[in-house]
mmCIF file of C-alpha atoms in Angstrom:
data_model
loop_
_atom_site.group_PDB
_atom_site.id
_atom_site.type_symbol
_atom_site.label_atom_id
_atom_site.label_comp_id
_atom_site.label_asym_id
_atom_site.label_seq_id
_atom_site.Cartn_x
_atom_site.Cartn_y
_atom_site.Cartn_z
ATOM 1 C CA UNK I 95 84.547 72.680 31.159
ATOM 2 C CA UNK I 96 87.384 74.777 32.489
ATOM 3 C CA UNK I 97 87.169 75.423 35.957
ATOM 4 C CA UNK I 98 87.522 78.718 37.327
ATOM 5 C CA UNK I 99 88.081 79.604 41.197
ATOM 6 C CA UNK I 100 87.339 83.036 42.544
ATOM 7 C CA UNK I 101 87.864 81.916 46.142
ATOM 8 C CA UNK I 102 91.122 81.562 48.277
ATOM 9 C CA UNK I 103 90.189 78.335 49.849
ATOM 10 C CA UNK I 104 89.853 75.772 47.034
ATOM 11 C CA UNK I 105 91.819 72.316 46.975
ATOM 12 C CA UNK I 106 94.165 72.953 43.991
ATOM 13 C CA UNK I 107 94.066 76.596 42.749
ATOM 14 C CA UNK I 108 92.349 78.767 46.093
ATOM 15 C CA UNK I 109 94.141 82.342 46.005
ATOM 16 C CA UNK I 110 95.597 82.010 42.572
ATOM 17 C CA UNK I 111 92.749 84.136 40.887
ATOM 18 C CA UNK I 112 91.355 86.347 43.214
ATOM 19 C CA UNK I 113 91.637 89.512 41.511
ATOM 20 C CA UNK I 114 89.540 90.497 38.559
ATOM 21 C CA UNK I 115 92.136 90.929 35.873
ATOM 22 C CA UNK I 116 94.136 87.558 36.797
ATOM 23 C CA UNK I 117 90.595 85.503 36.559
ATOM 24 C CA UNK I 118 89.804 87.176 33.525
ATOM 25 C CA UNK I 119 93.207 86.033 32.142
ATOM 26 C CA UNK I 120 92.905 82.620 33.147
ATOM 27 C CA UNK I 121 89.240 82.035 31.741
ATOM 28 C CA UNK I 122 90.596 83.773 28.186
ATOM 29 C CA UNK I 123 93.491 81.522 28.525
ATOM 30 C CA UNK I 124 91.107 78.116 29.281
ATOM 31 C CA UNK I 125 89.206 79.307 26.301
ATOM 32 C CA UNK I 126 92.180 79.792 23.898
ATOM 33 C CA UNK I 127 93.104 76.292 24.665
ATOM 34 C CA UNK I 128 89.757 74.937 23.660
ATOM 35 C CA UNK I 129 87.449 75.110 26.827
ATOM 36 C CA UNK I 130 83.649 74.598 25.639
ATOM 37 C CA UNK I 131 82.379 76.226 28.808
ATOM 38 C CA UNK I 132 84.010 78.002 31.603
ATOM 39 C CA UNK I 133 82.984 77.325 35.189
ATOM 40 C CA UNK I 134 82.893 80.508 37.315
ATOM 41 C CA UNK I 135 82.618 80.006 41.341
ATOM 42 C CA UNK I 136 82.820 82.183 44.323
ATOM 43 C CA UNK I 137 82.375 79.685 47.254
ATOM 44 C CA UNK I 138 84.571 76.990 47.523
ATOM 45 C CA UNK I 139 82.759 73.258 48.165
ATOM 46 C CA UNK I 140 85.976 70.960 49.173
ATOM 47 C CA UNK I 141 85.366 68.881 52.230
ATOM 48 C CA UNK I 142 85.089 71.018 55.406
ATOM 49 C CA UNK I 143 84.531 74.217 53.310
ATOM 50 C CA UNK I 144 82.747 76.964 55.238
ATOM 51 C CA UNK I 145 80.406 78.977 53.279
ATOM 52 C CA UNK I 146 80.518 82.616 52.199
ATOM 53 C CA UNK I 147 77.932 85.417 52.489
ATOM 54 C CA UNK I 148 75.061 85.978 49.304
ATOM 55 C CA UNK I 149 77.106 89.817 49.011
ATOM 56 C CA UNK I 150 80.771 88.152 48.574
ATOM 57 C CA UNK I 151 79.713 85.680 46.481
ATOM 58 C CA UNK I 152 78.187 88.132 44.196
ATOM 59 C CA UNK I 153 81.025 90.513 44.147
ATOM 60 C CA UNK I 154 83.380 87.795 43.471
ATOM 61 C CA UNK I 155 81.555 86.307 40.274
ATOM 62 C CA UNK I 156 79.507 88.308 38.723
ATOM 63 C CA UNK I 157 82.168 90.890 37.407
ATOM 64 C CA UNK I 158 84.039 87.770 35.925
ATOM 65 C CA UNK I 159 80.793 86.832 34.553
ATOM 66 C CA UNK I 160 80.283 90.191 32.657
ATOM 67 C CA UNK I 161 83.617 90.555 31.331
ATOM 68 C CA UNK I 162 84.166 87.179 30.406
ATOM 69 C CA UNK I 163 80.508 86.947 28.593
ATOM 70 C CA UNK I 164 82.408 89.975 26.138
ATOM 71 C CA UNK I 165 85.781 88.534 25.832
ATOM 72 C CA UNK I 166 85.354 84.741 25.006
ATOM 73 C CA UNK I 167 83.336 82.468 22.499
ATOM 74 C CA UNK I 168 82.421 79.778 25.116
ATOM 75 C CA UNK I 169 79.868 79.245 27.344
ATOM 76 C CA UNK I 170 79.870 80.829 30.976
ATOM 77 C CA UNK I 171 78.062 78.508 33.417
ATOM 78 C CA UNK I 172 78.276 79.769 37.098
ATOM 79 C CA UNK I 173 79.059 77.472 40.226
ATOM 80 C CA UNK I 174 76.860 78.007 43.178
ATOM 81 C CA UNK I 175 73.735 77.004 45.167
ATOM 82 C CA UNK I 176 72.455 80.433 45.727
ATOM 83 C CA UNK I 177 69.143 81.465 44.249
ATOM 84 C CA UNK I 178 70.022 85.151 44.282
ATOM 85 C CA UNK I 179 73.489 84.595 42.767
ATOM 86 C CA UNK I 180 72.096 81.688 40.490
ATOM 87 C CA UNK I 181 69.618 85.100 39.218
ATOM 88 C CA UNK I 182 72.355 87.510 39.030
ATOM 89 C CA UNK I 183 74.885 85.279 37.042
ATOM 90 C CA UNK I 184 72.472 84.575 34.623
ATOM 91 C CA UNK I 185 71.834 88.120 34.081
ATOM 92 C CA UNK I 186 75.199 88.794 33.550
ATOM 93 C CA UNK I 187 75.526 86.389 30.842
ATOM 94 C CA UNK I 188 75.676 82.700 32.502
ATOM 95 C CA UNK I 189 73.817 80.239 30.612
ATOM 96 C CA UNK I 190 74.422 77.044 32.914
ATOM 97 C CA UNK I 191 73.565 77.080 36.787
ATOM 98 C CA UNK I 192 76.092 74.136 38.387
ATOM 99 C CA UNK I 193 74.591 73.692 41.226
ATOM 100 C CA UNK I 194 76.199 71.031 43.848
ATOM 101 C CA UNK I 195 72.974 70.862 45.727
ATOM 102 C CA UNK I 196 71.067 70.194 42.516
ATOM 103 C CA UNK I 197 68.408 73.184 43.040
ATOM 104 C CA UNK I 198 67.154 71.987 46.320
ATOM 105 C CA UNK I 199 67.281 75.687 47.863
ATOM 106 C CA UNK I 200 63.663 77.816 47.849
ATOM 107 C CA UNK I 201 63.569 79.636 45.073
ATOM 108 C CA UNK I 202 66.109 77.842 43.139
ATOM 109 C CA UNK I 203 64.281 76.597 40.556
ATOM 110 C CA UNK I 204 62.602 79.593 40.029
ATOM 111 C CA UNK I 205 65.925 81.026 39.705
ATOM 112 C CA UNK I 206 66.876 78.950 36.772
ATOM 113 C CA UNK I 207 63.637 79.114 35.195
ATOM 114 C CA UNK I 208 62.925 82.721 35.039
ATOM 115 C CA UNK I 209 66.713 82.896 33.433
ATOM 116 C CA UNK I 210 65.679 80.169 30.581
ATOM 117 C CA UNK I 211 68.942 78.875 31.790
ATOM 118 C CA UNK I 212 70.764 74.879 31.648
ATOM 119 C CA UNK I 213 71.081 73.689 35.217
ATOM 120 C CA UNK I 214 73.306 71.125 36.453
ATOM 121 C CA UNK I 215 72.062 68.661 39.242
ATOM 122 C CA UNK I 216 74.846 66.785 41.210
ATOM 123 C CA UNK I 217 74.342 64.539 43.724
ATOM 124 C CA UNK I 218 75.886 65.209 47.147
ATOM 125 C CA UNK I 219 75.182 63.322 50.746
ATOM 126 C CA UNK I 220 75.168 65.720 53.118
ATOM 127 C CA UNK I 221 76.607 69.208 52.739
ATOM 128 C CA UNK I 222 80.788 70.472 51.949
ATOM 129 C CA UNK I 223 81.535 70.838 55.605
ATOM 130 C CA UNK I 224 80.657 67.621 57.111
ATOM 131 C CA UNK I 225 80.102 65.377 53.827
ATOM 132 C CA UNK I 226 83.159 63.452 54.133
ATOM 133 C CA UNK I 227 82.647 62.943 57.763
ATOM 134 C CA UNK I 228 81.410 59.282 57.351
ATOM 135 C CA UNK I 229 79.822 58.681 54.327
ATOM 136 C CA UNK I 230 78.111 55.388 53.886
ATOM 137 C CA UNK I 231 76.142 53.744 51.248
ATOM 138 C CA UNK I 232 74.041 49.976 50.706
ATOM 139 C CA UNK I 233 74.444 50.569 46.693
ATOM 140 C CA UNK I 234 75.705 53.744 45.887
ATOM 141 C CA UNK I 235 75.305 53.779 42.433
ATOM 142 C CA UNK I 236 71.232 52.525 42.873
ATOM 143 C CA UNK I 237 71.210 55.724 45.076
ATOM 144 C CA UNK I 238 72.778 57.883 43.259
ATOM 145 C CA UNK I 239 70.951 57.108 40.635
ATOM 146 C CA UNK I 240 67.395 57.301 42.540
ATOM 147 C CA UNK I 241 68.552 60.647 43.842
ATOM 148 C CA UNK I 242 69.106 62.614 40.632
ATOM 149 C CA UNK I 243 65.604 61.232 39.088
ATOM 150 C CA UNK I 244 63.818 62.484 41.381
ATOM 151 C CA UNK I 245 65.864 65.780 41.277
ATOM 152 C CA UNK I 246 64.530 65.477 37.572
ATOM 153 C CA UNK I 247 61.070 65.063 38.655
ATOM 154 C CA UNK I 248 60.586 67.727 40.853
ATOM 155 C CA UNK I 249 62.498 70.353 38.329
ATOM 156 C CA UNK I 250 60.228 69.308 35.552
ATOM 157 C CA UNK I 251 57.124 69.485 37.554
ATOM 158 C CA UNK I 252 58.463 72.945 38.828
ATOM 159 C CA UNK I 253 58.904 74.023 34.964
ATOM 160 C CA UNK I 254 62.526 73.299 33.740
ATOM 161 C CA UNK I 255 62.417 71.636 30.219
ATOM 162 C CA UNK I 256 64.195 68.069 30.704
ATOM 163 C CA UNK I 257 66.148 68.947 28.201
ATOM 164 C CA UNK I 258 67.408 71.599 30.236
ATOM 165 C CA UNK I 259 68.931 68.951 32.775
ATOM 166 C CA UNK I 260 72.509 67.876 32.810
ATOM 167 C CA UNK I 261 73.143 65.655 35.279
ATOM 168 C CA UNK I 262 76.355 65.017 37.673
ATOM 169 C CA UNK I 263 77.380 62.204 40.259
ATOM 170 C CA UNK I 264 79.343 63.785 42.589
ATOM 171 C CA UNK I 265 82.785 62.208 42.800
ATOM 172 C CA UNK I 266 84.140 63.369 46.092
ATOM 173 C CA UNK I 267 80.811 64.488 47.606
ATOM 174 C CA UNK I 268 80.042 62.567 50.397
ATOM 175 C CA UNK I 269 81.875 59.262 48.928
ATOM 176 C CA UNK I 270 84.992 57.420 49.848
ATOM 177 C CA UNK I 271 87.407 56.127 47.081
ATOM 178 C CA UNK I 272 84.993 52.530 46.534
ATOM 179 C CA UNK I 273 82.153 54.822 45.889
ATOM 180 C CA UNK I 274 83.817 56.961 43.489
ATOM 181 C CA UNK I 275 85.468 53.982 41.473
ATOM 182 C CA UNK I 276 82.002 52.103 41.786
ATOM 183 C CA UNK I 277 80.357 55.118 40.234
ATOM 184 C CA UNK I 278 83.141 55.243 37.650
ATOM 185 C CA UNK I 279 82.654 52.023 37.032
ATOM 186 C CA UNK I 280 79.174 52.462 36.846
ATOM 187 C CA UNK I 281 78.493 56.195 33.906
ATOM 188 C CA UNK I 282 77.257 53.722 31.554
ATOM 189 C CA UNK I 283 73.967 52.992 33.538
ATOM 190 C CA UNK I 284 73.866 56.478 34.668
ATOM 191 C CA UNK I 285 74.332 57.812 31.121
ATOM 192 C CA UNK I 286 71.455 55.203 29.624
ATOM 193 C CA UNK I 287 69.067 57.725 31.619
ATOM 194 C CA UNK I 288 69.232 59.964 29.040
ATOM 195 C CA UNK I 289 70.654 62.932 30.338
ATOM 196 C CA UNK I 290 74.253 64.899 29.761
ATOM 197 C CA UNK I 291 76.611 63.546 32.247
ATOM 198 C CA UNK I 292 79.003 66.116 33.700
ATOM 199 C CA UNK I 293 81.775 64.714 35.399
ATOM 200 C CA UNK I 294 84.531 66.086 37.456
ATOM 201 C CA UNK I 295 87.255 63.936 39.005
ATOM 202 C CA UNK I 296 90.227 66.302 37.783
ATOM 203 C CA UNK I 297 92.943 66.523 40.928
ATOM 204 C CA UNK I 298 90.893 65.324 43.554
ATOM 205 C CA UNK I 299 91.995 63.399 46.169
ATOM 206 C CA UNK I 300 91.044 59.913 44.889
ATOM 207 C CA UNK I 301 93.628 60.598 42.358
ATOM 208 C CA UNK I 302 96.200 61.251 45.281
ATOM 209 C CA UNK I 303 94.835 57.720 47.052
ATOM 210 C CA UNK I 304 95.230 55.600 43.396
ATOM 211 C CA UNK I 305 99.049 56.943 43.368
ATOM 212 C CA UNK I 306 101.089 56.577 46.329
ATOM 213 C CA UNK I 307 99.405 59.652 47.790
ATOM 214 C CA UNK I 308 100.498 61.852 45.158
ATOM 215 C CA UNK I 309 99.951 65.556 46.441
ATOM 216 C CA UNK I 310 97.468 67.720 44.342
ATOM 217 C CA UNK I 311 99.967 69.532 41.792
ATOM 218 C CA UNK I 312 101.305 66.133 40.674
ATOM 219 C CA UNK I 313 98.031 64.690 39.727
ATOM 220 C CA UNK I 314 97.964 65.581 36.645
ATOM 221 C CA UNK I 315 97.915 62.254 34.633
ATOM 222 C CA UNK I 316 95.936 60.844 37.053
ATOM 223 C CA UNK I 317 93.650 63.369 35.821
ATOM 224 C CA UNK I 318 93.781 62.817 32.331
ATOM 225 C CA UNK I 319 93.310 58.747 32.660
ATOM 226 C CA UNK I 320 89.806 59.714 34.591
ATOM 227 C CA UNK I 321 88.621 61.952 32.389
ATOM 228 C CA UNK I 322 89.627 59.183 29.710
ATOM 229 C CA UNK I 323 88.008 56.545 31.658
ATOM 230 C CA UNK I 324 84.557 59.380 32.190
ATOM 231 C CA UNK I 325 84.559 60.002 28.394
ATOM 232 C CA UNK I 326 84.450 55.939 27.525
ATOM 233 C CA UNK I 327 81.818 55.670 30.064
ATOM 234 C CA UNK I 328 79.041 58.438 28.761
ATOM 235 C CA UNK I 329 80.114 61.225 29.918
ATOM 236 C CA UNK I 330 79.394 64.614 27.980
ATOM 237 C CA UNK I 331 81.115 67.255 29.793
ATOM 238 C CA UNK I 332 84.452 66.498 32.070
ATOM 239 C CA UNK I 333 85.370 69.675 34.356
ATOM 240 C CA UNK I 334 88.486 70.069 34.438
ATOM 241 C CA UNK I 335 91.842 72.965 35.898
ATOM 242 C CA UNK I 336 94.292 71.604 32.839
ATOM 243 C CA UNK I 337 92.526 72.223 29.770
ATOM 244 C CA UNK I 338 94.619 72.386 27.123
ATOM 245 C CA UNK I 339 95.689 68.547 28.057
ATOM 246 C CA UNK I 340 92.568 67.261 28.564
ATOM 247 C CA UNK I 341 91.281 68.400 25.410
ATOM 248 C CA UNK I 342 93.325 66.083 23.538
ATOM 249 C CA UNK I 343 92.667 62.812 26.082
ATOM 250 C CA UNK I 344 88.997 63.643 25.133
ATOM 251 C CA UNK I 345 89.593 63.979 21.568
ATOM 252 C CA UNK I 346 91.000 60.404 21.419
ATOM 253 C CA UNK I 347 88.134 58.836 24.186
ATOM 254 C CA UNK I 348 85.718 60.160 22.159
ATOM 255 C CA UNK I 349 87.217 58.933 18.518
ATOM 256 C CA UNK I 350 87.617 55.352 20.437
ATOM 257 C CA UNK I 351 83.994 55.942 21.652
ATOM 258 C CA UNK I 352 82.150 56.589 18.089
ATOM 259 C CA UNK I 353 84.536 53.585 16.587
ATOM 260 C CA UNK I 354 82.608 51.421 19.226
ATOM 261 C CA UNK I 355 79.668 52.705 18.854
ATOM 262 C CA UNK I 356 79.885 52.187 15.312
ATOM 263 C CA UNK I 357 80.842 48.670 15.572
ATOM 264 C CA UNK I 358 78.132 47.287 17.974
ATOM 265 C CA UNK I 359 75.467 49.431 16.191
#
């Protein structure tokens, strides 16, 4: 999943595709170099992110959306945890909602629903601005865990198809560098639950804390080993700003993957 920012404010690549036709060249270009879905968001969710207004958000993906559903072969899944833009997207041509706050907002559900759209649940303690304030966990994987199940529940008792479900820890949301590596550690469990795993560690600052506090534009094989390391554990879907690179660490995670599969049966 290529990711593709339509805001000036986020972590690695806020400003650099603000206008339509420079978005619209990046996504072709993230699909040329193998992308299976492109991510499309208009509100940026770092740490201490402010949020934008319904209108902006709107303006900013949905003509992306549009052109992009014409131009490329891949999937478009859209990036937000508005019900009105989750609607919108999805007419435009989205076929995955990725929603960081895993369809908790009224009419959210409904959103998805109506579209016969994929949704994406991620788990996230508290919200963008104040979630890495002082996170804290007893087991955060056993919470985690707990968390997106009954995110499950109450989407399949609202009407999404489980099937529909893709599920996503949050690395970064609300979690300080022993979460994320315990969670890491821990994609098998989460993956025996039967569910897609999306994952997306690529150039975030755990990456930067690993190696000598390397700054965000030289993270770049720090990338590639977690998306490695997300592959081996379960994961279906790693999302991802350097595709064309990351396509080939997945290729040989996943051919390591199937040969130990294959071997234990």
């Amino acid at each position: 999943m290529g990711v593709l920012n339509l805001t000036s404010d986020s972590f690695y690549d806020g400003g650099h595709h603000v206008s339509l036709e420079t978005a619209l060249a990046h996504g072709r270009r993230m699909a040329e170099e193998g992308a299976d879905f492109i991510d499309v968001g208009g509100e940026s969710t770092r740490p201490g992110a402010e949020p934008v207004s319904e209108q902006e958000e709107l303006d900013r993906v949905v003509p992306v959306i549009e052109r992009l559903r014409r131009d490329v072969a891949c999937a478009i899944s859209v990036d937000t945890m508005k019900p009105a833009v989750m609607r919108e997207a999805c007419r435009a041509g989205a076929r995955l909602v990725n929603d960081v706050n895993a369809l908790r907002a009224p009419g959210a559900i409904e959103a998805v629903s109506d579209a016969g759209a994929a949704a994406c649940l991620m788990h996230m303690q508290n919200e963008p601005r104040t979630m890495q304030l002082a996170p804290s966990y007893v087991d955060v994987l056993a919470e985690v865990t707990d968390y997106l199940l009954e995110r499950v529940h109450d989407c399949v008792d609202h009407g999404l198809p489980r099937e529909s479900l893709v599920l996503d820890p949050g690395f970064g949301f609300g979690k300080r560098l022993e979460h994320n590596l315990a969670l890491l550690a821990g994609l098998p469990a989460l993956a025996a639950l039967g569910f897609p795993l999306l994952v997306g560690l690529s150039r975030k600052s755990m990456l930067g804390q690993l190696c000598d506090g390397a700054p965000v534009d030289q993270r770049l094989a720090a990338s590639l080993a977690a998306a490695t390391a997300a592959i081996l554990g379960g994961a279906a879907i790693v999302r991802v700003h350097d595709v064309r690179e990351t396509r080939d660490a997945v290729r040989v995670a996943t051919a390591i993957r199937r040969a130990r599969e294959e071997r234990t049966g």
